[in-house]
PDB file of C-alpha atoms in Angstrom:
ATOM      1  CA  ALA J   1       0.000   0.000   0.000  1.00 70.00           C
ATOM      2  CA  SER J   2       2.771   2.459   0.906  1.00 81.00           C
ATOM      3  CA  ILE J   3       4.528   1.833  -2.411  1.00 85.00           C
ATOM      4  CA  LEU J   4       1.488   2.432  -4.605  1.00 91.00           C
ATOM      5  CA  SER J   5      -0.636   4.901  -2.641  1.00 92.00           C
ATOM      6  CA  LYS J   6       1.295   8.042  -3.619  1.00 91.00           C
ATOM      7  CA  LYS J   7       1.507   6.919  -7.247  1.00 90.00           C
ATOM      8  CA  LEU J   8      -2.230   6.343  -7.398  1.00 90.00           C
ATOM      9  CA  ALA J   9      -2.945   9.669  -5.693  1.00 92.00           C
ATOM     10  CA  ALA J  10      -0.751  11.516  -8.211  1.00 91.00           C
ATOM     11  CA  GLY J  11      -3.026  10.521 -11.070  1.00 89.00           C
ATOM     12  CA  LEU J  12      -0.356   8.920 -13.247  1.00 91.00           C
ATOM     13  CA  GLY J  13      -1.212   7.720 -16.728  1.00 90.00           C
ATOM     14  CA  SER J  14       1.075   4.706 -16.429  1.00 93.00           C
ATOM     15  CA  LEU J  15       3.689   3.311 -14.050  1.00 96.00           C
ATOM     16  CA  VAL J  16       6.855   1.228 -14.454  1.00 97.00           C
ATOM     17  CA  LEU J  17       8.339  -0.338 -11.316  1.00 97.00           C
ATOM     18  CA  ASP J  18      11.935  -1.471 -10.781  1.00 98.00           C
ATOM     19  CA  VAL J  19      11.882  -4.380  -8.318  1.00 98.00           C
ATOM     20  CA  LYS J  20      15.352  -5.328  -7.094  1.00 98.00           C
ATOM     21  CA  VAL J  21      16.521  -8.832  -6.205  1.00 98.00           C
ATOM     22  CA  GLY J  22      19.798 -10.028  -4.724  1.00 97.00           C
ATOM     23  CA  ASN J  23      22.050  -9.659  -1.714  1.00 96.00           C
ATOM     24  CA  GLY J  24      21.691  -5.873  -1.749  1.00 96.00           C
ATOM     25  CA  ALA J  25      17.908  -5.845  -2.117  1.00 95.00           C
ATOM     26  CA  PHE J  26      14.946  -6.191   0.227  1.00 93.00           C
ATOM     27  CA  MET J  27      14.044  -9.346  -1.687  1.00 96.00           C
ATOM     28  CA  GLU J  28      17.085 -11.611  -1.871  1.00 96.00           C
ATOM     29  CA  LYS J  29      15.377 -14.541  -3.636  1.00 97.00           C
ATOM     30  CA  SER J  30      14.063 -14.420  -7.193  1.00 96.00           C
ATOM     31  CA  ARG J  31      10.709 -16.028  -6.388  1.00 97.00           C
ATOM     32  CA  ASP J  32      10.020 -13.434  -3.690  1.00 98.00           C
ATOM     33  CA  ALA J  33      10.918 -10.525  -5.972  1.00 98.00           C
ATOM     34  CA  VAL J  34       8.735 -11.897  -8.771  1.00 97.00           C
ATOM     35  CA  ALA J  35       5.847 -12.385  -6.331  1.00 97.00           C
ATOM     36  CA  LEU J  36       6.211  -8.791  -5.107  1.00 96.00           C
ATOM     37  CA  ALA J  37       6.381  -7.461  -8.668  1.00 97.00           C
ATOM     38  CA  ASN J  38       3.288  -9.428  -9.682  1.00 97.00           C
ATOM     39  CA  SER J  39       1.399  -8.191  -6.629  1.00 96.00           C
ATOM     40  CA  LEU J  40       2.296  -4.542  -7.284  1.00 96.00           C
ATOM     41  CA  VAL J  41       1.368  -4.778 -10.957  1.00 96.00           C
ATOM     42  CA  GLU J  42      -1.947  -6.516 -10.240  1.00 96.00           C
ATOM     43  CA  VAL J  43      -2.966  -4.065  -7.511  1.00 95.00           C
ATOM     44  CA  ALA J  44      -2.037  -1.026  -9.608  1.00 95.00           C
ATOM     45  CA  ASN J  45      -3.905  -2.270 -12.662  1.00 94.00           C
ATOM     46  CA  GLY J  46      -6.849  -3.277 -10.494  1.00 94.00           C
ATOM     47  CA  ALA J  47      -6.999   0.317  -9.272  1.00 93.00           C
ATOM     48  CA  GLY J  48      -7.077   1.610 -12.840  1.00 92.00           C
ATOM     49  CA  LEU J  49      -3.387   2.477 -13.224  1.00 93.00           C
ATOM     50  CA  SER J  50      -1.625   0.818 -16.160  1.00 94.00           C
ATOM     51  CA  ALA J  51       1.513  -0.696 -14.627  1.00 96.00           C
ATOM     52  CA  SER J  52       4.338  -3.092 -15.410  1.00 97.00           C
ATOM     53  CA  ALA J  53       7.565  -4.016 -13.642  1.00 98.00           C
ATOM     54  CA  LEU J  54      11.121  -5.077 -14.335  1.00 98.00           C
ATOM     55  CA  VAL J  55      12.918  -7.374 -11.904  1.00 98.00           C
ATOM     56  CA  THR J  56      16.573  -6.305 -11.894  1.00 98.00           C
ATOM     57  CA  GLY J  57      19.626  -7.777 -10.216  1.00 97.00           C
ATOM     58  CA  MET J  58      21.207  -6.320  -7.082  1.00 97.00           C
ATOM     59  CA  ASN J  59      23.964  -8.826  -6.315  1.00 97.00           C
ATOM     60  CA  GLU J  60      26.418  -5.972  -6.800  1.00 97.00           C
ATOM     61  CA  PRO J  61      26.161  -2.172  -6.769  1.00 97.00           C
ATOM     62  CA  LEU J  62      24.310  -0.749  -9.748  1.00 96.00           C
ATOM     63  CA  ALA J  63      27.070   1.793 -10.399  1.00 97.00           C
ATOM     64  CA  SER J  64      30.643   2.504  -9.349  1.00 98.00           C
ATOM     65  CA  ALA J  65      29.596   5.135  -6.794  1.00 98.00           C
ATOM     66  CA  ALA J  66      27.744   4.789  -3.488  1.00 98.00           C
ATOM     67  CA  GLY J  67      26.771   7.731  -1.322  1.00 98.00           C
ATOM     68  CA  ASN J  68      24.998  11.027  -1.944  1.00 98.00           C
ATOM     69  CA  ALA J  69      27.010  13.679  -3.800  1.00 98.00           C
ATOM     70  CA  VAL J  70      29.174  10.989  -5.389  1.00 98.00           C
ATOM     71  CA  GLU J  71      26.069   9.300  -6.808  1.00 98.00           C
ATOM     72  CA  VAL J  72      24.750  12.615  -8.128  1.00 98.00           C
ATOM     73  CA  LYS J  73      28.106  13.170  -9.852  1.00 98.00           C
ATOM     74  CA  ASN J  74      27.905   9.635 -11.265  1.00 98.00           C
ATOM     75  CA  ALA J  75      24.414  10.347 -12.607  1.00 98.00           C
ATOM     76  CA  VAL J  76      25.515  13.609 -14.239  1.00 98.00           C
ATOM     77  CA  ASP J  77      28.505  11.843 -15.794  1.00 98.00           C
ATOM     78  CA  PHE J  78      26.100   9.214 -17.109  1.00 98.00           C
ATOM     79  CA  LEU J  79      23.788  11.786 -18.686  1.00 98.00           C
ATOM     80  CA  THR J  80      26.604  13.764 -20.285  1.00 97.00           C
ATOM     81  CA  GLY J  81      28.523  10.708 -21.457  1.00 96.00           C
ATOM     82  CA  ARG J  82      31.645  11.440 -19.428  1.00 95.00           C
ATOM     83  CA  TYR J  83      31.403   7.960 -17.940  1.00 95.00           C
ATOM     84  CA  ARG J  84      28.709   5.279 -17.955  1.00 96.00           C
ATOM     85  CA  ASP J  85      28.626   2.160 -15.811  1.00 96.00           C
ATOM     86  CA  ARG J  86      27.400  -0.762 -17.896  1.00 96.00           C
ATOM     87  CA  ARG J  87      24.876  -2.078 -15.353  1.00 96.00           C
ATOM     88  CA  LEU J  88      23.418   1.377 -14.770  1.00 97.00           C
ATOM     89  CA  GLU J  89      23.103   1.864 -18.522  1.00 97.00           C
ATOM     90  CA  ASP J  90      21.399  -1.509 -18.963  1.00 97.00           C
ATOM     91  CA  VAL J  91      18.791  -0.794 -16.288  1.00 98.00           C
ATOM     92  CA  THR J  92      18.253   2.825 -17.332  1.00 98.00           C
ATOM     93  CA  LEU J  93      17.656   1.970 -20.983  1.00 98.00           C
ATOM     94  CA  ALA J  94      15.399  -0.962 -20.087  1.00 98.00           C
ATOM     95  CA  LEU J  95      13.252   1.186 -17.778  1.00 98.00           C
ATOM     96  CA  ALA J  96      13.124   4.050 -20.273  1.00 98.00           C
ATOM     97  CA  ALA J  97      12.069   1.676 -23.055  1.00 97.00           C
ATOM     98  CA  GLU J  98       9.374   0.177 -20.830  1.00 97.00           C
ATOM     99  CA  MET J  99       8.056   3.649 -19.966  1.00 96.00           C
ATOM    100  CA  LEU J 100       7.976   4.716 -23.609  1.00 97.00           C
ATOM    101  CA  GLN J 101       6.124   1.550 -24.558  1.00 95.00           C
ATOM    102  CA  SER J 102       3.714   1.883 -21.630  1.00 94.00           C
ATOM    103  CA  ALA J 103       2.933   5.457 -22.684  1.00 93.00           C
ATOM    104  CA  GLY J 104       2.249   4.341 -26.247  1.00 93.00           C
ATOM    105  CA  LEU J 105       5.136   6.363 -27.696  1.00 96.00           C
ATOM    106  CA  VAL J 106       6.881   3.355 -29.254  1.00 96.00           C
ATOM    107  CA  SER J 107       5.600   0.089 -30.649  1.00 94.00           C
ATOM    108  CA  SER J 108       8.292  -2.236 -29.304  1.00 95.00           C
ATOM    109  CA  ASN J 109      10.922  -2.603 -26.617  1.00 93.00           C
ATOM    110  CA  LEU J 110      13.722  -2.393 -29.183  1.00 96.00           C
ATOM    111  CA  ASP J 111      12.311   0.860 -30.533  1.00 97.00           C
ATOM    112  CA  GLY J 112      12.147   2.201 -26.996  1.00 97.00           C
ATOM    113  CA  ILE J 113      15.781   1.346 -26.323  1.00 97.00           C
ATOM    114  CA  ARG J 114      16.746   3.015 -29.600  1.00 97.00           C
ATOM    115  CA  ARG J 115      14.839   6.190 -28.684  1.00 97.00           C
ATOM    116  CA  ALA J 116      16.343   6.295 -25.193  1.00 97.00           C
ATOM    117  CA  THR J 117      19.846   5.700 -26.536  1.00 97.00           C
ATOM    118  CA  GLU J 118      19.404   8.548 -29.013  1.00 97.00           C
ATOM    119  CA  ALA J 119      18.238  10.871 -26.216  1.00 97.00           C
ATOM    120  CA  LEU J 120      21.392  10.084 -24.261  1.00 96.00           C
ATOM    121  CA  ALA J 121      23.799  10.279 -27.176  1.00 96.00           C
ATOM    122  CA  GLY J 122      22.302  13.490 -28.549  1.00 96.00           C
ATOM    123  CA  GLY J 123      22.388  15.304 -25.205  1.00 96.00           C
ATOM    124  CA  ARG J 124      18.613  15.693 -24.853  1.00 97.00           C
ATOM    125  CA  ALA J 125      18.471  13.702 -21.608  1.00 97.00           C
ATOM    126  CA  ALA J 126      21.170  15.873 -20.031  1.00 98.00           C
ATOM    127  CA  ALA J 127      19.466  19.052 -21.260  1.00 98.00           C
ATOM    128  CA  VAL J 128      16.124  18.052 -19.732  1.00 98.00           C
ATOM    129  CA  PHE J 129      17.809  17.252 -16.413  1.00 98.00           C
ATOM    130  CA  ALA J 130      19.577  20.634 -16.492  1.00 98.00           C
ATOM    131  CA  ARG J 131      16.220  22.382 -16.978  1.00 98.00           C
ATOM    132  CA  MET J 132      14.716  20.396 -14.097  1.00 98.00           C
ATOM    133  CA  VAL J 133      17.541  21.505 -11.787  1.00 98.00           C
ATOM    134  CA  ALA J 134      17.111  25.150 -12.813  1.00 97.00           C
ATOM    135  CA  VAL J 135      13.309  25.124 -12.437  1.00 97.00           C
ATOM    136  CA  LEU J 136      13.707  23.719  -8.920  1.00 97.00           C
ATOM    137  CA  GLY J 137      15.997  26.612  -7.982  1.00 97.00           C
ATOM    138  CA  GLY J 138      19.355  25.002  -8.676  1.00 97.00           C
ATOM    139  CA  PRO J 139      22.254  26.488 -10.636  1.00 97.00           C
ATOM    140  CA  GLY J 140      21.838  26.805 -14.378  1.00 95.00           C
ATOM    141  CA  ASP J 141      25.281  25.353 -15.064  1.00 97.00           C
ATOM    142  CA  PHE J 142      25.026  22.388 -12.705  1.00 98.00           C
ATOM    143  CA  VAL J 143      25.261  19.749 -15.441  1.00 97.00           C
ATOM    144  CA  GLU J 144      28.257  21.466 -17.016  1.00 97.00           C
ATOM    145  CA  ASN J 145      30.064  22.050 -13.702  1.00 97.00           C
ATOM    146  CA  PRO J 146      28.787  19.693 -10.990  1.00 97.00           C
ATOM    147  CA  GLU J 147      32.088  19.922  -9.090  1.00 96.00           C
ATOM    148  CA  LYS J 148      31.357  23.599  -8.320  1.00 97.00           C
ATOM    149  CA  TYR J 149      28.304  22.687  -6.285  1.00 98.00           C
ATOM    150  CA  LEU J 150      28.686  19.170  -4.902  1.00 98.00           C
ATOM    151  CA  PRO J 151      30.391  18.841  -1.502  1.00 98.00           C
ATOM    152  CA  THR J 152      33.597  16.815  -1.236  1.00 98.00           C
ATOM    153  CA  ALA J 153      35.069  14.959   1.727  1.00 98.00           C
ATOM    154  CA  PRO J 154      38.572  15.938   2.901  1.00 98.00           C
ATOM    155  CA  VAL J 155      40.003  12.406   3.118  1.00 98.00           C
ATOM    156  CA  GLU J 156      40.382   9.968   0.231  1.00 98.00           C
ATOM    157  CA  LEU J 157      41.708   6.449   0.685  1.00 98.00           C
ATOM    158  CA  ALA J 158      42.191   3.748  -1.932  1.00 98.00           C
ATOM    159  CA  VAL J 159      41.007   0.292  -0.845  1.00 97.00           C
ATOM    160  CA  LYS J 160      43.809  -2.029  -1.900  1.00 94.00           C
ATOM    161  CA  ALA J 161      42.966  -5.684  -2.408  1.00 92.00           C
ATOM    162  CA  GLU J 162      44.977  -8.238  -0.476  1.00 89.00           C
ATOM    163  CA  GLN J 163      45.405 -10.515  -3.507  1.00 90.00           C
ATOM    164  CA  ASP J 164      45.299 -10.484  -7.279  1.00 93.00           C
ATOM    165  CA  GLY J 165      42.626 -12.265  -9.291  1.00 96.00           C
ATOM    166  CA  PHE J 166      39.032 -11.592 -10.306  1.00 97.00           C
ATOM    167  CA  VAL J 167      36.140 -10.093  -8.361  1.00 98.00           C
ATOM    168  CA  THR J 168      33.851 -13.104  -7.953  1.00 98.00           C
ATOM    169  CA  GLY J 169      31.228 -11.577  -5.673  1.00 98.00           C
ATOM    170  CA  ILE J 170      30.251  -8.506  -3.662  1.00 98.00           C
ATOM    171  CA  ALA J 171      28.251  -8.356  -0.428  1.00 98.00           C
ATOM    172  CA  THR J 172      26.222  -5.396  -1.655  1.00 98.00           C
ATOM    173  CA  ARG J 173      24.401  -4.713   1.601  1.00 97.00           C
ATOM    174  CA  ASP J 174      27.768  -4.414   3.364  1.00 98.00           C
ATOM    175  CA  ILE J 175      28.855  -1.814   0.813  1.00 98.00           C
ATOM    176  CA  GLY J 176      25.774   0.202   1.721  1.00 97.00           C
ATOM    177  CA  LEU J 177      26.456  -0.196   5.428  1.00 97.00           C
ATOM    178  CA  ALA J 178      30.005   1.068   4.892  1.00 98.00           C
ATOM    179  CA  VAL J 179      28.511   4.270   3.479  1.00 98.00           C
ATOM    180  CA  VAL J 180      26.213   4.525   6.501  1.00 97.00           C
ATOM    181  CA  THR J 181      29.161   4.217   8.905  1.00 96.00           C
ATOM    182  CA  LEU J 182      30.880   7.060   7.051  1.00 98.00           C
ATOM    183  CA  GLY J 183      27.836   9.218   7.776  1.00 96.00           C
ATOM    184  CA  GLY J 184      26.265   8.922   4.341  1.00 97.00           C
ATOM    185  CA  GLY J 185      23.112   7.269   5.697  1.00 96.00           C
ATOM    186  CA  ARG J 186      21.072   7.030   8.884  1.00 93.00           C
ATOM    187  CA  SER J 187      21.298   4.412  11.621  1.00 89.00           C
ATOM    188  CA  HIS J 188      18.682   6.358  13.617  1.00 91.00           C
ATOM    189  CA  PRO J 189      15.906   8.675  12.379  1.00 91.00           C
ATOM    190  CA  ASP J 190      17.540  11.769  13.915  1.00 92.00           C
ATOM    191  CA  ASP J 191      21.003  11.148  12.418  1.00 92.00           C
ATOM    192  CA  LYS J 192      22.344  13.891  10.171  1.00 95.00           C
ATOM    193  CA  ILE J 193      23.517  12.824   6.716  1.00 97.00           C
ATOM    194  CA  ASP J 194      26.926  13.865   5.430  1.00 97.00           C
ATOM    195  CA  HIS J 195      26.341  14.346   1.718  1.00 98.00           C
ATOM    196  CA  ALA J 196      30.058  14.484   0.876  1.00 98.00           C
ATOM    197  CA  VAL J 197      31.160  11.030   2.025  1.00 99.00           C
ATOM    198  CA  GLY J 198      30.864   7.775   0.138  1.00 98.00           C
ATOM    199  CA  LEU J 199      32.591   5.364  -2.199  1.00 99.00           C
ATOM    200  CA  THR J 200      33.672   5.725  -5.816  1.00 99.00           C
ATOM    201  CA  ARG J 201      35.518   3.600  -8.368  1.00 98.00           C
ATOM    202  CA  LEU J 202      33.853   0.449  -7.044  1.00 98.00           C
ATOM    203  CA  LEU J 203      35.053  -2.459  -9.161  1.00 98.00           C
ATOM    204  CA  PRO J 204      32.262  -4.647 -10.576  1.00 97.00           C
ATOM    205  CA  VAL J 205      31.964  -8.425 -10.415  1.00 98.00           C
ATOM    206  CA  GLY J 206      34.205  -9.914 -13.084  1.00 97.00           C
ATOM    207  CA  ALA J 207      36.832  -7.175 -12.908  1.00 97.00           C
ATOM    208  CA  GLU J 208      40.431  -8.355 -12.948  1.00 96.00           C
ATOM    209  CA  LEU J 209      42.672  -7.120 -10.162  1.00 93.00           C
ATOM    210  CA  ARG J 210      46.237  -6.347 -11.140  1.00 87.00           C
ATOM    211  CA  PRO J 211      49.112  -5.613  -8.748  1.00 80.00           C
ATOM    212  CA  GLY J 212      48.490  -2.358  -6.894  1.00 80.00           C
ATOM    213  CA  GLU J 213      44.950  -1.901  -8.226  1.00 90.00           C
ATOM    214  CA  ALA J 214      42.271  -0.700  -5.820  1.00 96.00           C
ATOM    215  CA  LEU J 215      38.827  -2.147  -5.203  1.00 98.00           C
ATOM    216  CA  ALA J 216      37.348   1.287  -4.498  1.00 98.00           C
ATOM    217  CA  LEU J 217      38.076   4.805  -3.304  1.00 99.00           C
ATOM    218  CA  VAL J 218      36.751   5.933   0.096  1.00 99.00           C
ATOM    219  CA  HIS J 219      35.688   9.558   0.672  1.00 99.00           C
ATOM    220  CA  ALA J 220      35.599  10.302   4.407  1.00 98.00           C
ATOM    221  CA  ARG J 221      35.755  13.044   7.032  1.00 98.00           C
ATOM    222  CA  THR J 222      38.600  11.504   9.037  1.00 98.00           C
ATOM    223  CA  GLU J 223      41.449   9.069   8.502  1.00 98.00           C
ATOM    224  CA  ALA J 224      39.986   6.712  11.112  1.00 98.00           C
ATOM    225  CA  GLU J 225      36.593   6.645   9.390  1.00 97.00           C
ATOM    226  CA  ALA J 226      38.291   6.082   6.042  1.00 98.00           C
ATOM    227  CA  GLU J 227      40.288   3.136   7.394  1.00 98.00           C
ATOM    228  CA  ALA J 228      37.177   1.558   8.940  1.00 97.00           C
ATOM    229  CA  ALA J 229      35.210   1.920   5.717  1.00 98.00           C
ATOM    230  CA  ALA J 230      38.113   0.540   3.680  1.00 98.00           C
ATOM    231  CA  ALA J 231      38.224  -2.554   5.883  1.00 97.00           C
ATOM    232  CA  ALA J 232      34.467  -3.057   5.437  1.00 98.00           C
ATOM    233  CA  VAL J 233      34.695  -2.672   1.661  1.00 98.00           C
ATOM    234  CA  ARG J 234      37.649  -5.054   1.467  1.00 96.00           C
ATOM    235  CA  ALA J 235      35.715  -7.657   3.452  1.00 97.00           C
ATOM    236  CA  ALA J 236      32.681  -7.238   1.169  1.00 98.00           C
ATOM    237  CA  TYR J 237      34.647  -8.287  -1.919  1.00 98.00           C
ATOM    238  CA  ALA J 238      35.313 -11.928  -2.806  1.00 97.00           C
ATOM    239  CA  ILE J 239      38.411 -12.485  -4.953  1.00 96.00           C
ATOM    240  CA  GLY J 240      39.100 -15.684  -6.897  1.00 96.00           C
ATOM    241  CA  GLY J 241      41.354 -17.075  -9.565  1.00 94.00           C
ATOM    242  CA  SER J 242      38.736 -17.417 -12.314  1.00 96.00           C
ATOM    243  CA  LYS J 243      36.448 -14.852 -13.892  1.00 96.00           C
ATOM    244  CA  PRO J 244      32.813 -15.628 -12.983  1.00 97.00           C
ATOM    245  CA  PRO J 245      30.098 -15.820 -15.650  1.00 95.00           C
ATOM    246  CA  ALA J 246      28.319 -12.520 -16.226  1.00 92.00           C
ATOM    247  CA  GLU J 247      24.891 -12.168 -14.616  1.00 92.00           C
ATOM    248  CA  LYS J 248      22.002 -10.554 -16.458  1.00 94.00           C
ATOM    249  CA  THR J 249      20.995  -7.159 -15.128  1.00 96.00           C
ATOM    250  CA  VAL J 250      17.354  -7.215 -16.237  1.00 97.00           C
ATOM    251  CA  LEU J 251      15.939 -10.574 -15.157  1.00 97.00           C
ATOM    252  CA  ARG J 252      12.163 -10.477 -15.720  1.00 96.00           C
ATOM    253  CA  ARG J 253       9.462  -8.321 -17.238  1.00 97.00           C
ATOM    254  CA  ILE J 254       6.174  -8.434 -15.344  1.00 97.00           C
ATOM    255  CA  LEU J 255       2.947  -7.528 -17.132  1.00 94.00           C
ATOM    256  CA  PRO J 256      -0.638  -7.677 -15.815  1.00 89.00           C
ATOM    257  CA  ARG J 257      -2.168 -11.135 -16.089  1.00 83.00           C
TER     258      ARG J 257
END
């Protein structure tokens, strides 16, 4: 009810839901995520709101940044084409295509992906975001110069792996908890959030570690907090001798029955 109530009250024409599954999601098992997605889609459509859902994987971070300002910077880099994480691009294009199809603007999923890709490549997506920021009272040059406005933490620490090999798994929830311990999230409702701290350059599953290469970069307020977060990130990564098979990012498409 809490998920759908605000959407229904807003009077949407259609709705696309992204239901996560994996060790970093509320639903860790596929059958539970699919059941939740089906329930949400059925309730929404039963209430007169055209809805569909994508079940997407969360057995590793969606992008190479985790935090607040660092994730905003990652999103701006994605929109402008400075840097795009593959998993984030996969999910973004899939959701955009689903929304275009749901709204009747394209006739197929492939056409939707093509339209979304063109909007990214041509700069239209970044331009629309820039207008949104300005209309909401933000700086007009935020997309061009995000570094001018986003806070930065004073301490940076590279998380060096203890062995070479391949990233075979990531305890995604522990990555999130590392950000919380830095002050980037709340343990209690009255906690203040430090928007500057977080993690960047997170290596994905399948990445090869060479001598001296880091798993991630910690952004912290103090050296002690940086060291603690680095230890947590290091423990969250599993390193092995063989490259694991790639997992699909978009796992299921859920339509009303």
